Amino acid sequence: MRVVSLAAEDDFDGWRDAARALAQAGVPASEVVWQVGDAPADLFGDEAVLAPAAPRPLKVPRAFVDLAQTVVLHADPERFALLYALLASDPHRIDDQADPLVRRLEGMAREVRRDIHKMRAFVRFREVQDDAGARYVAWFEPIHHIVRANARFFVERFANMRWSILTPAVSLHWDGATLSEGPGASRADAPGDDPVEDVWKTYYASIFNPARLKTGAMLKEMPRKYWKNMPETALVKELVASARQRETAMVAKARTEIGGNIEAAWQALRDEAAGCTRCHLYKHATQTVFGEGPVDVRMMFVGEQPGDQEDLAGRPFVGPAGQMFDKAIGAAGIDRETVYVTNAVKHFKFEPRGKRRIHAKPDAGEIEACRWWYAQERLLVKPAMTVALGATAARQMLGKVVTISGTRGRAIELAEGGLGWVTIHPSFLLRMPDKSRAEDEFAAFVEDLRGATKALG
Ligand code: URA
């Protein structure tokens, strides 16, 4: 039996080095015990991981490394062994989304990402005074070992404050220049209520988004566990009551408030979308596939939802439909670098069939749940022309069910400003068995795209 003692619960480097050496030495997963610290090592007889005389070549896909980096942060004590089991058998199994071990690890990665997002959203600082002036202290209880992995986010977001985040396992301290770590703490070490709460209440009231109002989802997103640390939860009832009236005003105000920093606002939005749980699709998809492209462009393309390859790559229109899309916009004289490309729905919906994941159409509720992201993208990009590719995109763009034949190929004034243009989805062309009809349809698609460019003026 080999015993590997890792330095900490989130010791990815330690796991990676040991796992690589063990896999190269051909040590089966059943022969390895993983532990954190060195407490019970001698129970098993501590055999060092010896470098093999002739190490087996080990080629590890990037996706496996990314997955391992996230899964190592999970609270499940089996995580190191599960990851090693995949590595020692064949890390390329990661491409098989139906593989039970891969599915389990992907599920763990999703839970970790969700916890990372929760910490970013729910940490609340309270002001204390020390010799150097104001310092801000927050208490947070993560589920997984995500605190160190999240440190950079807080350093960047609150670079000019002196702050501490206390958690049961570790404390982070930022003095405006250096990040340091301390031991774990308890809730009693963090200050209680103070006047800073008013600032948070005002802030929360100003960013509270009635368009996102779904009380059930809100409770899920903001579990009661976190409520006691969050002064603004006292406002929720009142905010819910006035939600509808405020929706319209808020959307109009949002762009002005963002000021000149559209790029930063877009990045913050994309980060927020990474933790989206507005509908159930996030549970099985690999990740949120957010829109991409420059935010100061005049033209936005909207597809239906990411496909299998987009789900894995985290980028829209990179699979077969994406290649068709690129070919068609190229033929219409549109440079992809100069347009913003997104989808009506940001998570891949599919049905597993054997080893394959078969595309499933998003339903009305899923399209509706995703409207929030689509509307925010539009607020930032403010496209003069939005091209909807297919019926789902047209529905998202126009806010109602329409047919392609009834709306195709003409400029439509959009309620929020700018023009819309409906055309086919590129995958329609991929499904056509008749080659000459497919060529005609491709030409008509290119003609539509030219028409949309022309209508831009
Ligand atoms: N189909 C879409 O609608 N969007 C993508 O991103 C890929 C395929």
XYZ file of C-alpha atoms and ligand atoms in Angstrom:
465
model
C 0.000 0.000 0.000
C 1.282 3.490 -0.878
C 0.315 6.332 1.396
C 0.406 9.837 0.022
C 0.256 12.668 2.544
C -0.809 15.951 1.069
C 0.091 19.254 2.666
C -3.431 20.672 2.767
C -7.041 19.968 1.797
C -6.581 22.011 -1.398
C -3.063 20.795 -2.213
C -3.469 20.367 -5.953
C 0.279 20.545 -6.688
C 0.987 17.809 -4.143
C -1.744 15.604 -5.574
C -0.580 16.202 -9.157
C 3.097 15.404 -8.450
C 2.287 12.243 -6.499
C -0.381 11.101 -8.945
C 1.946 11.574 -11.902
C 4.746 9.569 -10.266
C 2.366 6.793 -9.210
C 0.733 6.561 -12.624
C 4.120 6.465 -14.339
C 5.149 3.663 -12.009
C 1.962 1.783 -12.960
C 0.596 1.722 -9.397
C -3.117 0.785 -9.487
C -5.632 3.044 -7.747
C -6.516 0.277 -5.276
C -2.929 0.393 -3.967
C -2.942 4.049 -2.958
C -4.228 5.733 0.171
C -4.563 9.514 0.026
C -4.569 11.598 3.161
C -4.131 15.169 4.247
C -1.416 15.778 6.836
C 0.494 12.788 8.104
C -1.612 11.566 11.019
C -2.453 7.921 10.330
C 0.331 7.181 7.844
C 1.963 4.374 9.770
C -1.307 2.446 9.876
C -0.523 1.466 6.313
C 3.257 1.402 6.350
C 4.529 4.460 4.612
C 6.079 3.493 1.299
C 7.507 6.453 -0.498
C 6.432 7.054 -4.055
C 9.537 5.861 -5.813
C 10.512 7.281 -9.151
C 10.347 4.331 -11.557
C 13.500 3.373 -13.430
C 11.683 3.671 -16.769
C 8.620 5.873 -16.271
C 5.600 5.091 -18.446
C 4.768 7.931 -20.783
C 1.783 9.836 -19.449
C -0.133 12.199 -21.665
C -2.821 14.040 -19.789
C -5.466 16.108 -21.598
C -5.773 19.744 -20.517
C -9.437 19.146 -19.661
C -8.393 16.518 -17.111
C -5.985 18.921 -15.409
C -8.690 21.610 -15.281
C -11.174 19.141 -13.823
C -8.668 17.889 -11.233
C -7.797 21.430 -10.165
C -11.438 22.055 -9.334
C -12.342 18.646 -7.902
C -9.389 18.740 -5.474
C -11.246 21.561 -3.704
C -14.281 19.351 -3.008
C -15.029 18.311 0.575
C -15.482 14.624 -0.299
C -12.517 12.749 1.235
C -12.568 10.377 -1.727
C -11.789 13.082 -4.270
C -8.038 12.403 -4.517
C -8.621 8.675 -5.007
C -11.366 9.198 -7.591
C -9.186 11.535 -9.613
C -6.279 9.136 -9.409
C -8.519 6.242 -10.489
C -9.333 8.166 -13.667
C -5.718 9.149 -14.245
C -4.383 5.645 -13.660
C -6.912 4.007 -15.988
C -7.004 6.476 -18.883
C -7.381 10.231 -18.403
C -8.787 10.451 -21.968
C -11.957 8.870 -20.566
C -12.772 12.456 -19.694
C -14.118 12.850 -23.235
C -16.769 10.225 -22.527
C -19.530 12.196 -20.834
C -21.493 9.000 -20.180
C -18.669 7.430 -18.135
C -20.002 7.140 -14.535
C -16.688 8.186 -12.975
C -16.387 11.191 -15.278
C -19.975 12.154 -14.501
C -19.342 11.909 -10.787
C -16.215 14.061 -11.018
C -17.948 16.605 -13.253
C -20.764 16.780 -10.686
C -18.230 17.439 -7.932
C -16.602 20.163 -10.042
C -19.987 21.823 -10.489
C -20.560 21.787 -6.726
C -17.177 23.401 -6.157
C -17.839 26.098 -8.768
C -21.178 26.824 -7.147
C -19.541 27.203 -3.738
C -16.906 29.535 -5.207
C -19.679 31.634 -6.662
C -21.604 31.652 -3.371
C -18.599 32.939 -1.476
C -18.182 35.746 -4.013
C -21.830 36.657 -3.765
C -22.461 36.285 -0.038
C -19.375 37.497 1.824
C -20.386 40.585 3.789
C -17.767 42.810 5.414
C -18.321 44.686 8.642
C -16.186 47.620 9.626
C -13.853 47.581 12.624
C -11.376 50.265 13.669
C -7.764 49.522 14.529
C -4.619 51.675 14.869
C -4.377 52.148 11.135
C -8.033 53.068 10.696
C -10.897 51.165 9.103
C -10.592 47.448 8.498
C -13.321 45.206 7.139
C -13.972 41.757 8.490
C -16.263 39.063 7.131
C -17.269 35.648 8.333
C -18.016 32.898 5.833
C -18.592 29.142 6.029
C -17.842 27.437 2.726
C -18.922 23.887 2.013
C -15.774 23.001 0.061
C -12.097 23.949 0.330
C -12.437 26.999 -1.871
C -11.152 29.833 0.285
C -7.604 30.036 -1.076
C -8.828 29.499 -4.615
C -11.092 32.522 -4.170
C -8.494 34.806 -2.578
C -7.412 36.495 -5.836
C -10.991 37.463 -6.586
C -11.329 39.355 -3.286
C -7.898 40.940 -3.610
C -8.834 42.325 -7.016
C -12.330 43.361 -6.063
C -11.400 45.024 -2.756
C -7.821 46.036 -3.537
C -8.019 49.373 -1.739
C -9.539 48.141 1.513
C -7.833 46.397 4.389
C -9.877 43.290 4.998
C -9.995 39.853 6.597
C -12.193 36.938 5.660
C -12.549 34.493 8.527
C -13.618 30.919 7.864
C -13.519 27.786 10.028
C -10.440 26.363 8.266
C -8.344 29.370 7.337
C -8.352 33.165 7.487
C -7.296 35.513 4.721
C -5.896 38.963 5.471
C -5.249 41.725 2.946
C -3.421 44.848 4.073
C -3.711 46.715 0.787
C -0.474 45.242 -0.548
C 0.031 41.716 0.742
C -2.204 38.743 1.232
C -1.483 36.578 4.252
C -3.078 33.560 5.834
C -3.965 32.802 9.397
C -5.576 29.918 11.242
C -9.274 29.143 11.110
C -11.640 31.208 13.219
C -15.137 31.067 14.613
C -18.171 33.257 14.016
C -17.574 34.905 17.413
C -14.250 36.287 16.113
C -16.076 38.365 13.513
C -17.831 41.576 14.490
C -21.612 41.689 14.713
C -23.964 44.290 13.281
C -22.675 47.788 12.698
C -23.461 50.906 10.666
C -21.757 49.536 7.554
C -24.840 47.405 7.192
C -26.683 50.460 5.976
C -24.189 50.766 3.157
C -24.775 47.173 2.170
C -28.504 47.641 2.380
C -28.351 50.652 0.092
C -26.007 48.852 -2.256
C -28.163 45.761 -2.370
C -31.326 47.771 -2.922
C -29.646 49.511 -5.836
C -28.398 46.327 -7.466
C -31.427 44.219 -6.591
C -32.742 43.116 -9.901
C -36.468 42.663 -10.156
C -36.041 41.044 -13.569
C -34.412 38.149 -11.766
C -37.142 37.792 -9.252
C -37.984 34.177 -8.711
C -38.621 33.678 -5.060
C -38.028 29.925 -5.053
C -34.771 30.274 -6.924
C -33.773 33.141 -4.667
C -34.143 31.027 -1.570
C -32.106 28.315 -3.217
C -29.426 30.782 -4.315
C -29.275 32.458 -0.955
C -29.708 29.587 1.492
C -30.936 30.535 4.941
C -27.544 29.455 6.237
C -26.097 32.676 4.778
C -28.964 34.949 5.708
C -27.817 35.665 9.207
C -24.596 37.191 7.827
C -26.400 39.360 5.328
C -28.026 42.571 6.499
C -29.874 43.102 3.242
C -32.060 40.036 3.656
C -34.220 42.195 5.923
C -35.124 44.110 2.766
C -36.144 41.183 0.634
C -39.872 41.278 1.436
C -40.150 44.946 0.610
C -38.116 44.603 -2.571
C -40.203 41.712 -3.789
C -43.345 43.766 -3.295
C -42.144 46.605 -5.508
C -40.314 44.444 -8.029
C -42.493 44.774 -11.092
C -42.670 48.568 -11.149
C -38.935 48.856 -10.781
C -38.052 46.480 -13.579
C -38.482 48.879 -16.478
C -36.767 51.777 -14.768
C -33.858 49.605 -13.735
C -33.112 48.310 -17.210
C -33.064 51.856 -18.562
C -30.814 53.077 -15.744
C -28.365 50.197 -15.758
C -26.278 51.228 -18.718
C -25.860 54.790 -17.501
C -24.773 53.605 -14.065
C -22.121 51.347 -15.513
C -20.448 54.496 -16.817
C -17.580 54.007 -19.213
C -16.401 50.670 -17.920
C -18.471 48.399 -20.133
C -15.740 45.794 -20.510
C -15.395 45.380 -16.711
C -19.172 45.212 -16.352
C -19.305 42.531 -19.045
C -16.632 40.496 -17.272
C -18.486 40.776 -13.971
C -21.653 39.665 -15.717
C -19.915 36.681 -17.299
C -18.459 35.719 -13.884
C -21.911 35.918 -12.364
C -23.350 33.809 -15.179
C -20.736 31.127 -14.479
C -22.634 30.328 -11.274
C -26.091 30.527 -12.852
C -28.738 28.239 -11.384
C -31.781 30.086 -12.705
C -33.118 26.878 -14.250
C -32.192 23.225 -13.864
C -29.984 23.018 -16.969
C -26.823 23.890 -15.037
C -27.048 20.548 -13.227
C -25.935 18.460 -16.185
C -24.095 20.926 -18.384
C -20.347 21.302 -17.998
C -20.443 25.075 -17.722
C -22.261 28.248 -18.653
C -21.410 29.217 -22.221
C -21.580 32.978 -22.184
C -21.535 35.248 -25.228
C -18.212 36.400 -26.626
C -16.792 39.131 -28.777
C -16.027 42.811 -28.344
C -18.690 44.674 -26.374
C -18.555 47.833 -28.461
C -19.810 46.329 -31.708
C -22.879 47.142 -33.788
C -23.934 43.583 -34.569
C -24.993 40.765 -32.251
C -25.765 37.189 -33.303
C -27.986 35.003 -31.162
C -28.052 31.222 -31.493
C -30.219 28.699 -29.693
C -28.024 27.090 -27.030
C -24.497 25.660 -26.833
C -24.026 22.236 -28.376
C -21.858 19.374 -27.160
C -18.573 20.954 -28.248
C -19.489 24.424 -27.053
C -20.397 22.958 -23.664
C -16.937 21.439 -23.344
C -15.044 24.416 -24.773
C -17.064 27.068 -22.913
C -17.417 29.140 -26.122
C -20.382 29.648 -28.442
C -20.456 28.390 -32.015
C -17.217 26.390 -32.124
C -18.663 22.996 -33.158
C -20.122 21.902 -36.518
C -22.895 24.546 -36.453
C -20.223 27.095 -35.588
C -18.175 26.112 -38.614
C -21.217 26.544 -40.830
C -21.888 29.894 -39.141
C -18.302 31.044 -39.748
C -18.501 29.969 -43.385
C -21.772 31.843 -43.941
C -20.783 35.089 -42.234
C -17.448 34.928 -44.103
C -19.341 34.614 -47.396
C -21.469 37.600 -46.371
C -18.332 39.649 -45.691
C -18.729 39.717 -41.900
C -15.622 39.300 -39.738
C -16.389 37.271 -36.597
C -13.885 39.377 -34.657
C -16.140 42.379 -35.147
C -19.429 40.923 -33.896
C -20.779 39.688 -30.573
C -21.990 36.079 -30.596
C -24.237 34.606 -27.943
C -27.084 32.161 -27.372
C -30.676 32.445 -26.218
C -29.968 29.769 -23.585
C -26.545 29.539 -21.970
C -26.420 25.902 -20.852
C -26.341 22.791 -23.046
C -29.564 20.789 -22.826
C -29.179 17.183 -23.886
C -30.357 13.630 -23.416
C -27.670 11.020 -22.775
C -27.814 8.186 -25.285
C -25.082 5.646 -24.668
C -21.868 7.585 -24.797
C -23.406 10.451 -26.726
C -25.215 13.553 -25.581
C -28.069 14.308 -27.913
C -29.216 17.920 -28.285
C -32.641 18.625 -26.760
C -34.611 21.779 -27.521
C -34.896 24.269 -24.647
C -38.469 24.774 -23.475
C -40.346 28.009 -22.758
C -39.337 28.067 -19.063
C -35.653 27.606 -19.861
C -35.723 30.336 -22.511
C -37.548 32.631 -20.103
C -35.088 31.897 -17.257
C -32.189 32.805 -19.527
C -33.749 36.074 -20.713
C -32.061 37.836 -17.819
C -28.564 37.130 -19.219
C -29.614 37.944 -22.752
C -31.123 41.280 -21.624
C -27.987 42.185 -19.672
C -25.746 41.365 -22.617
C -27.895 43.621 -24.782
C -27.696 46.440 -22.251
C -23.926 46.328 -22.436
C -23.394 45.682 -26.141
C -26.344 47.797 -27.262
C -26.249 46.351 -30.769
C -27.699 48.358 -33.607
C -28.570 45.051 -35.294
C -29.382 41.710 -33.639
C -29.544 38.660 -35.880
C -31.570 35.784 -34.450
C -30.470 32.410 -35.801
C -33.491 30.126 -35.699
C -36.803 30.046 -33.854
C -35.503 29.881 -30.268
C -33.285 32.918 -30.788
C -36.139 34.763 -32.511
C -38.377 33.993 -29.545
C -35.796 35.330 -27.127
C -35.203 38.431 -29.230
C -38.863 39.266 -29.838
C -40.270 38.014 -26.532
C -42.889 35.877 -28.254
C -43.213 32.762 -30.377
C -42.766 33.492 -34.098
C -42.217 31.421 -37.214
C -39.082 31.795 -39.295
C -41.133 32.000 -42.492
C -43.252 34.829 -41.065
C -40.381 37.000 -39.833
C -37.354 36.100 -41.939
C -35.204 38.542 -43.889
C -36.505 41.964 -42.868
C -35.540 44.550 -40.280
C -37.773 44.530 -37.192
C -37.724 47.378 -34.668
C -36.979 46.013 -31.212
C -38.801 47.328 -28.160
C -35.533 48.053 -26.311
C -33.993 49.852 -29.323
C -32.007 48.730 -32.369
C -33.099 46.474 -35.174
C -33.676 42.728 -35.203
C -33.344 40.325 -38.109
C -34.536 36.709 -38.171
C -32.931 33.981 -40.236
C -32.373 30.232 -40.097
C -30.142 28.399 -37.663
C -26.948 27.095 -39.331
C -27.610 23.563 -38.059
C -30.682 23.505 -40.336
C -28.202 23.350 -43.235
C -26.230 20.547 -41.589
C -29.337 18.394 -41.381
C -30.234 18.669 -45.086
C -29.661 15.412 -46.958
C -30.255 16.925 -50.408
C -26.994 18.576 -51.476
C -28.353 20.930 -54.085
C -31.143 22.121 -51.773
C -28.576 22.638 -49.052
C -26.564 24.821 -51.430
C -29.628 26.912 -52.255
C -30.468 27.290 -48.573
C -26.888 28.255 -47.787
C -27.037 30.957 -50.472
C -30.334 32.237 -49.022
C -28.780 32.276 -45.548
C -25.821 34.323 -46.831
C -28.252 36.651 -48.574
C -30.096 37.163 -45.247
C -26.833 38.009 -43.528
C -25.952 40.497 -46.253
C -29.415 42.011 -45.869
C -28.877 42.459 -42.126
C -25.528 44.178 -42.749
C -27.099 46.465 -45.346
C -29.962 47.379 -43.018
C -27.347 48.573 -40.543
C -26.546 51.332 -43.010
N -25.847 26.001 -31.794
C -26.187 27.165 -31.206
O -27.303 27.627 -31.315
N -25.273 27.798 -30.505
C -24.047 27.360 -30.367
O -23.274 28.004 -29.687
C -23.701 26.170 -31.027
C -24.616 25.491 -31.715
